[in-house]
Each structure stands twice: as structure tokens, then as C-alpha cells.
PDB file of C-alpha atoms and ligand atoms in Angstrom:
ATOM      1  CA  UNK A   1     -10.945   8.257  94.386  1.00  0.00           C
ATOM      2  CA  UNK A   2     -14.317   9.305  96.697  1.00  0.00           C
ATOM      3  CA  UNK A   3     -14.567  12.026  98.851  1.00  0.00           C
ATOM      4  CA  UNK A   4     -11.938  13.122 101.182  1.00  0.00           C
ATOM      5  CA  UNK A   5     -14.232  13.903 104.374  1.00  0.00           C
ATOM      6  CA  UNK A   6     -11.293  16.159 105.163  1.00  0.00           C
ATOM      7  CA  UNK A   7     -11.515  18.584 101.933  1.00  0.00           C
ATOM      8  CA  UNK A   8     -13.083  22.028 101.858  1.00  0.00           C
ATOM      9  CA  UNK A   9     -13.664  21.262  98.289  1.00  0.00           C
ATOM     10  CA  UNK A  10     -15.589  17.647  98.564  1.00  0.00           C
ATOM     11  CA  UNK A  11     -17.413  19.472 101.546  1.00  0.00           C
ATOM     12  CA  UNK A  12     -19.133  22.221  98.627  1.00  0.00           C
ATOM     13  CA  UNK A  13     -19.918  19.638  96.662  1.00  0.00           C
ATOM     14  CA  UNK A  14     -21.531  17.607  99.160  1.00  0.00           C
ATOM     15  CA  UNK A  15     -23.403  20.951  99.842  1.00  0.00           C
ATOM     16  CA  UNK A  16     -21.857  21.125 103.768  1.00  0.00           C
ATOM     17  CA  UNK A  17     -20.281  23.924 103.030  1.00  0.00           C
ATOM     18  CA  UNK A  18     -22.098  26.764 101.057  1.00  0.00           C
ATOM     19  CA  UNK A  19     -20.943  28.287  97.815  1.00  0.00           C
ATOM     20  CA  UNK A  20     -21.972  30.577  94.998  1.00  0.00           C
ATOM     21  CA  UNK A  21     -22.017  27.807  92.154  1.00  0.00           C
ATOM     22  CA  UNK A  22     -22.096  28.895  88.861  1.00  0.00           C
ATOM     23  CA  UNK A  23     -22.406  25.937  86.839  1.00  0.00           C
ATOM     24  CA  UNK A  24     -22.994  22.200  87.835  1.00  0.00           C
ATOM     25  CA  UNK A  25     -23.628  18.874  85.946  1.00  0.00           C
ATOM     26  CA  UNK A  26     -22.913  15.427  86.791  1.00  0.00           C
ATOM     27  CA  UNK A  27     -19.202  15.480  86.859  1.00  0.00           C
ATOM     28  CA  UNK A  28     -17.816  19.086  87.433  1.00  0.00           C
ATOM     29  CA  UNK A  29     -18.593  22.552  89.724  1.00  0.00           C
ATOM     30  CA  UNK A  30     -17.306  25.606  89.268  1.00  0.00           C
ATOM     31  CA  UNK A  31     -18.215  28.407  92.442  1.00  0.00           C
ATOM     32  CA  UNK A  32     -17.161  31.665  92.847  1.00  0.00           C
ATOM     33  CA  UNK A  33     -13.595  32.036  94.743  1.00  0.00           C
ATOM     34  CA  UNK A  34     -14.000  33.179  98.427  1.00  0.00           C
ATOM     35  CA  UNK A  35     -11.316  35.442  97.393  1.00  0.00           C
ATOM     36  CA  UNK A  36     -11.888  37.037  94.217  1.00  0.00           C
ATOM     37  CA  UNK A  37      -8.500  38.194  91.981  1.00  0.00           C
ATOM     38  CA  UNK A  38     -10.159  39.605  89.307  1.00  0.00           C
ATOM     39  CA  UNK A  39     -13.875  41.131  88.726  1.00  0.00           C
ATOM     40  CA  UNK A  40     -14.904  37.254  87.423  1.00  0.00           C
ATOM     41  CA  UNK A  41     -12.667  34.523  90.204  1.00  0.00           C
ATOM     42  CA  UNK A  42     -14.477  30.949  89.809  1.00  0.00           C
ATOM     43  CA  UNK A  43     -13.304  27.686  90.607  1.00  0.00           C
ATOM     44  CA  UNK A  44     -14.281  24.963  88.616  1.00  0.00           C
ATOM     45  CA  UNK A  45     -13.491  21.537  89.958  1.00  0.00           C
ATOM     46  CA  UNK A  46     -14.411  17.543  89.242  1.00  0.00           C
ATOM     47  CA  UNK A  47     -16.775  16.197  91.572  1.00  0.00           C
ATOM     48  CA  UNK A  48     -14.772  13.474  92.318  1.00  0.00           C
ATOM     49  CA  UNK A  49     -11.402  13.653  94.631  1.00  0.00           C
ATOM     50  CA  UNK A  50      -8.307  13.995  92.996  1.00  0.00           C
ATOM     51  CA  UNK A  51      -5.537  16.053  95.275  1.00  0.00           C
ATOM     52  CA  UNK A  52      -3.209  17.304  92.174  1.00  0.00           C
ATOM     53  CA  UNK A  53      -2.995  16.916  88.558  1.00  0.00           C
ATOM     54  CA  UNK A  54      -0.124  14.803  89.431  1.00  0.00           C
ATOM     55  CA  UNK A  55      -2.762  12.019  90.814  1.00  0.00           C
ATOM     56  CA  UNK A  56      -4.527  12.028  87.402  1.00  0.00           C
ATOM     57  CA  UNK A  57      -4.959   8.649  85.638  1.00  0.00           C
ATOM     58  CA  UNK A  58      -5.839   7.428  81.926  1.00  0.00           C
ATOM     59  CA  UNK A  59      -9.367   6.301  83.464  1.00  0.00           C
ATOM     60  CA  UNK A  60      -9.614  10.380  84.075  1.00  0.00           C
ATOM     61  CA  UNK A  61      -9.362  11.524  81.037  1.00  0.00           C
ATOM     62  CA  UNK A  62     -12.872  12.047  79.638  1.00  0.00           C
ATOM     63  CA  UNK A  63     -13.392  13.694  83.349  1.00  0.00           C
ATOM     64  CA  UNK A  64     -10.634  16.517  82.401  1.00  0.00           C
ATOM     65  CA  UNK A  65     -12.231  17.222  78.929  1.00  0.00           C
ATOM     66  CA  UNK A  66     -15.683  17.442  80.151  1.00  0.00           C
ATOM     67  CA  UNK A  67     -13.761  20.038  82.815  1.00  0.00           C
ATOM     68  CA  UNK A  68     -11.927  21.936  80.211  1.00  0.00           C
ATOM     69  CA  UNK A  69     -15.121  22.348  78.050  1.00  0.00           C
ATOM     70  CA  UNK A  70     -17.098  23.502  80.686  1.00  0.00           C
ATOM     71  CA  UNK A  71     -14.791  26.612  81.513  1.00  0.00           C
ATOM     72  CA  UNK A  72     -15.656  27.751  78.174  1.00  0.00           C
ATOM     73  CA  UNK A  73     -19.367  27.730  78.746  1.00  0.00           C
ATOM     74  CA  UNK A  74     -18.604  29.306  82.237  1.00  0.00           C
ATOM     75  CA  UNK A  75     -16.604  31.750  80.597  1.00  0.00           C
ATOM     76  CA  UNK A  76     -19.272  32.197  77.783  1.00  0.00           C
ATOM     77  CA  UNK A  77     -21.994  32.537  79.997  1.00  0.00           C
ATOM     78  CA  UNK A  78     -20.278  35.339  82.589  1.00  0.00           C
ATOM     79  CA  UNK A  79     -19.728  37.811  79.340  1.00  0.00           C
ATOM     80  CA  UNK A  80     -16.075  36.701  79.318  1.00  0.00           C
ATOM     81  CA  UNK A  81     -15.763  36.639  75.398  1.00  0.00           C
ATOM     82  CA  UNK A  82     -13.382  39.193  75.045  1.00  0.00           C
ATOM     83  CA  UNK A  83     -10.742  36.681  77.022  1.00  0.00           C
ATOM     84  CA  UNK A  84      -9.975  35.012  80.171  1.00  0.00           C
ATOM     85  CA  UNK A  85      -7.228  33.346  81.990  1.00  0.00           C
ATOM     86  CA  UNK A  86      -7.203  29.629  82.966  1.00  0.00           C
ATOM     87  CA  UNK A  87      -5.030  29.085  86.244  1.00  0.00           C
ATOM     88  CA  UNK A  88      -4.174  25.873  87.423  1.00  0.00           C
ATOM     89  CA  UNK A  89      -1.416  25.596  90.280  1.00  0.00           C
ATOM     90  CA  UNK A  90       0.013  22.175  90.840  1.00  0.00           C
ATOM     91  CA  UNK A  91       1.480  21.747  94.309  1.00  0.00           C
ATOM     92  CA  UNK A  92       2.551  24.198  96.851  1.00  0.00           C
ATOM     93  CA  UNK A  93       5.818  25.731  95.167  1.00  0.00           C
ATOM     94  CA  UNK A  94       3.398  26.942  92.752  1.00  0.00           C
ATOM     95  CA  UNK A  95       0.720  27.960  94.948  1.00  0.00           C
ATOM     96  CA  UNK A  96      -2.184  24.981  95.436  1.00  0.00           C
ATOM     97  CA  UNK A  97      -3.335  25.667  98.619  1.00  0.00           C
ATOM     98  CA  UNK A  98      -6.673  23.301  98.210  1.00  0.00           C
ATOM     99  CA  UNK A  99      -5.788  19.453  97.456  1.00  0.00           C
ATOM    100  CA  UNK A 100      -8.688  18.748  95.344  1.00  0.00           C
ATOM    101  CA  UNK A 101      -7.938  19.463  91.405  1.00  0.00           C
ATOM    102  CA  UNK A 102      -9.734  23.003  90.413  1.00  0.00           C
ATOM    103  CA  UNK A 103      -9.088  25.336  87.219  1.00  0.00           C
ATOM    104  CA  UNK A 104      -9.086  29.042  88.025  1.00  0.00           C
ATOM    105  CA  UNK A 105     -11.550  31.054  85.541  1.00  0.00           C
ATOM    106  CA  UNK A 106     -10.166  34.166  85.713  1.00  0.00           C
ATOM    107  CA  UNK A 107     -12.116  37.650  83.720  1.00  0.00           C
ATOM    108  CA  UNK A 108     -12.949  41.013  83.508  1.00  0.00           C
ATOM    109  CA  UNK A 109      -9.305  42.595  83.300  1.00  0.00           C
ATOM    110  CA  UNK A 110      -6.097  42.671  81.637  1.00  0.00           C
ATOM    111  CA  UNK A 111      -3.441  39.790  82.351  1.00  0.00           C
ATOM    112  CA  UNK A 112      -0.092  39.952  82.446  1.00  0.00           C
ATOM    113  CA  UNK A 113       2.326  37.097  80.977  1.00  0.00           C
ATOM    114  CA  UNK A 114       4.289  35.931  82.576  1.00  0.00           C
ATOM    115  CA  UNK A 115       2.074  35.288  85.771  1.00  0.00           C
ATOM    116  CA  UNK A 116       3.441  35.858  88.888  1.00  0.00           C
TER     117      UNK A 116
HETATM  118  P1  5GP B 201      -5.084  27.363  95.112  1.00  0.00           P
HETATM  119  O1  5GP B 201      -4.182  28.330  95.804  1.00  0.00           O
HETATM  120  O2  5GP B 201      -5.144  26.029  95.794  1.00  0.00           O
HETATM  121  O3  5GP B 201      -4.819  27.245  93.623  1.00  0.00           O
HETATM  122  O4  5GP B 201      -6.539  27.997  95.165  1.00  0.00           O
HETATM  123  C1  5GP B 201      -7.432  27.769  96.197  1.00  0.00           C
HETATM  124  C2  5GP B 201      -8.510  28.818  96.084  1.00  0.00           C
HETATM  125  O5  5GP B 201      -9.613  28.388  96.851  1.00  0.00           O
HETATM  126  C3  5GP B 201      -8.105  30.197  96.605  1.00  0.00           C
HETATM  127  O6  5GP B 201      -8.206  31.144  95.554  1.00  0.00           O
HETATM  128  C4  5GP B 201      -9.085  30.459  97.742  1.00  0.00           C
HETATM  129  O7  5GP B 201      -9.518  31.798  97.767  1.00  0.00           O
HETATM  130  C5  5GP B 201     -10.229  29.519  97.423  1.00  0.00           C
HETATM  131  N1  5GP B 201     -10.952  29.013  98.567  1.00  0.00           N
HETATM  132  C6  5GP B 201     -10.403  28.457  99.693  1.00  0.00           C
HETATM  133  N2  5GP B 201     -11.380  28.061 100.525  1.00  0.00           N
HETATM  134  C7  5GP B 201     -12.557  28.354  99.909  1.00  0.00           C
HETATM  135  C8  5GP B 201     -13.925  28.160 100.291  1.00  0.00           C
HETATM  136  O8  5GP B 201     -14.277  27.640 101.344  1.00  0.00           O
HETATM  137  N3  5GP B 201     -14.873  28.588  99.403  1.00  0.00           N
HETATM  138  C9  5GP B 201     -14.542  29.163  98.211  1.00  0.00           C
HETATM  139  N4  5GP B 201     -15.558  29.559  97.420  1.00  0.00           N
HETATM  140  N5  5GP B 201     -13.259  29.360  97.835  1.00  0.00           N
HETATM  141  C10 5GP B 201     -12.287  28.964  98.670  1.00  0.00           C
HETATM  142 ZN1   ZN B 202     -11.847  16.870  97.573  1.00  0.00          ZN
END
């Protein structure tokens, strides 16, 4: 799928819309949350536009575990070795408010289970 000219998400990584990235290579970007829930709140996203993990195909599954991996080196590289939560909310009963896939890296406090 290419760019949704329409999504906030597609817009940061097209650089139209400014963010506080914290780690970028060819296929993912993780940014700080504009809304922080904990003291560490990234996002971490693929480049490419897919809404919900719903939409994901075979053909996207190196894509995901290049994604995956790289939360641990976000998480790694923010001091986040004591533990951190992964979030990922998959249409609007749960929450997804932003249509492009994105992995909450969540740190820097106790978590509950279950989430809320
Ligand atoms: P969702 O509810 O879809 O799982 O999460 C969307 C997240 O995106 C929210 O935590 C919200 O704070 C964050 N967000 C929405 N718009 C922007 C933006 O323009 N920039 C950044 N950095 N975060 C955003
Ligand atoms: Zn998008």
C-alpha cells in the first residue's frame, strides 16, 4: 500500500509534519507520542501504509519482524531494560485512533495487567 495523503502518520514520515523520532531505518519510525502515558510514550510504525493489523498480508511479514526487533533496540537504547510494555490497539473498540499500523513502546513505570 503507499502513502495515504490523508494520514497524520504517512505525513511524519514524509517529514510534513514534525516529530521527535527516535529511531529510523529504511522500513520503520518510531517518534515520541504527542501525548505521553508513561515517562517513555513512542510510537513505532512501518513506513509504508497499512490502516490495521487486520490489512496485514504474507508479503508483510519480514516488515513486522524488522518492526518488532526494532522496539527492542528502542527500548534498549531509552534505558528501558528493567521492562516495558508493547501496546498495539486494533480498531476503534479497542482504541486505534490513527489508521496507520504503530506499536506503543511504553517505559519508565509500573504496568498493570490486565490493561485497561
Ligand atoms: P491509537 O489510539 O491509535 O492506538 O494511538 C494513536 C496515538 O497517536 C495516540 O497516543 C496519540 O497521542 C498519538 N498521536 C496522534 N497524533 C499525533 C501526532 O501528530 N504526533 C504524534 N507524535 N503523536 C500523535
Ligand atoms: Zn499512513
Amino acid at each position: 500500500m503507499s502513502a495515504d495523503p490523508h494520514c497524520i502518520f504517512c505525513k511524519i514520515v514524509a517529514g510534513q509534519i514534525p516529530a521527535e523520532k527516535v529511531h529510523e531505518d529504511e522500513h520503520v519510525l518510531a517518534f515520541k507520542d504527542l501525548h505521553p502515558a508513561a515517562p517513555f510514550h513512542a510510537l513505532l510504525i512501518p513506513k509504508e501504509h497499512i490502516p490495521t493489523l487486520n490489512h496485514l498480508e504474507e508479503e508483510h511479514d519480514l516488515l513486522m519482524g524488522r518492526l518488532l526487533r526494532a522496539a527492542g533496540r528502542v527500548a534498549a537504547a531509552h534505558g528501558l531494560g528493567a521492562g516495558y510494555r508493547l501496546v498495539g490497539n486494533c480498531e476503534r473498540a479497542a482504541g486505534q485512533e490513527v489508521f496507520h499500523i504503530h506499536v506503543h513502546i511504553l517505559g519508565g513505570r509500573k504496568f498493570g495487567w490486565p490493561p485497561g
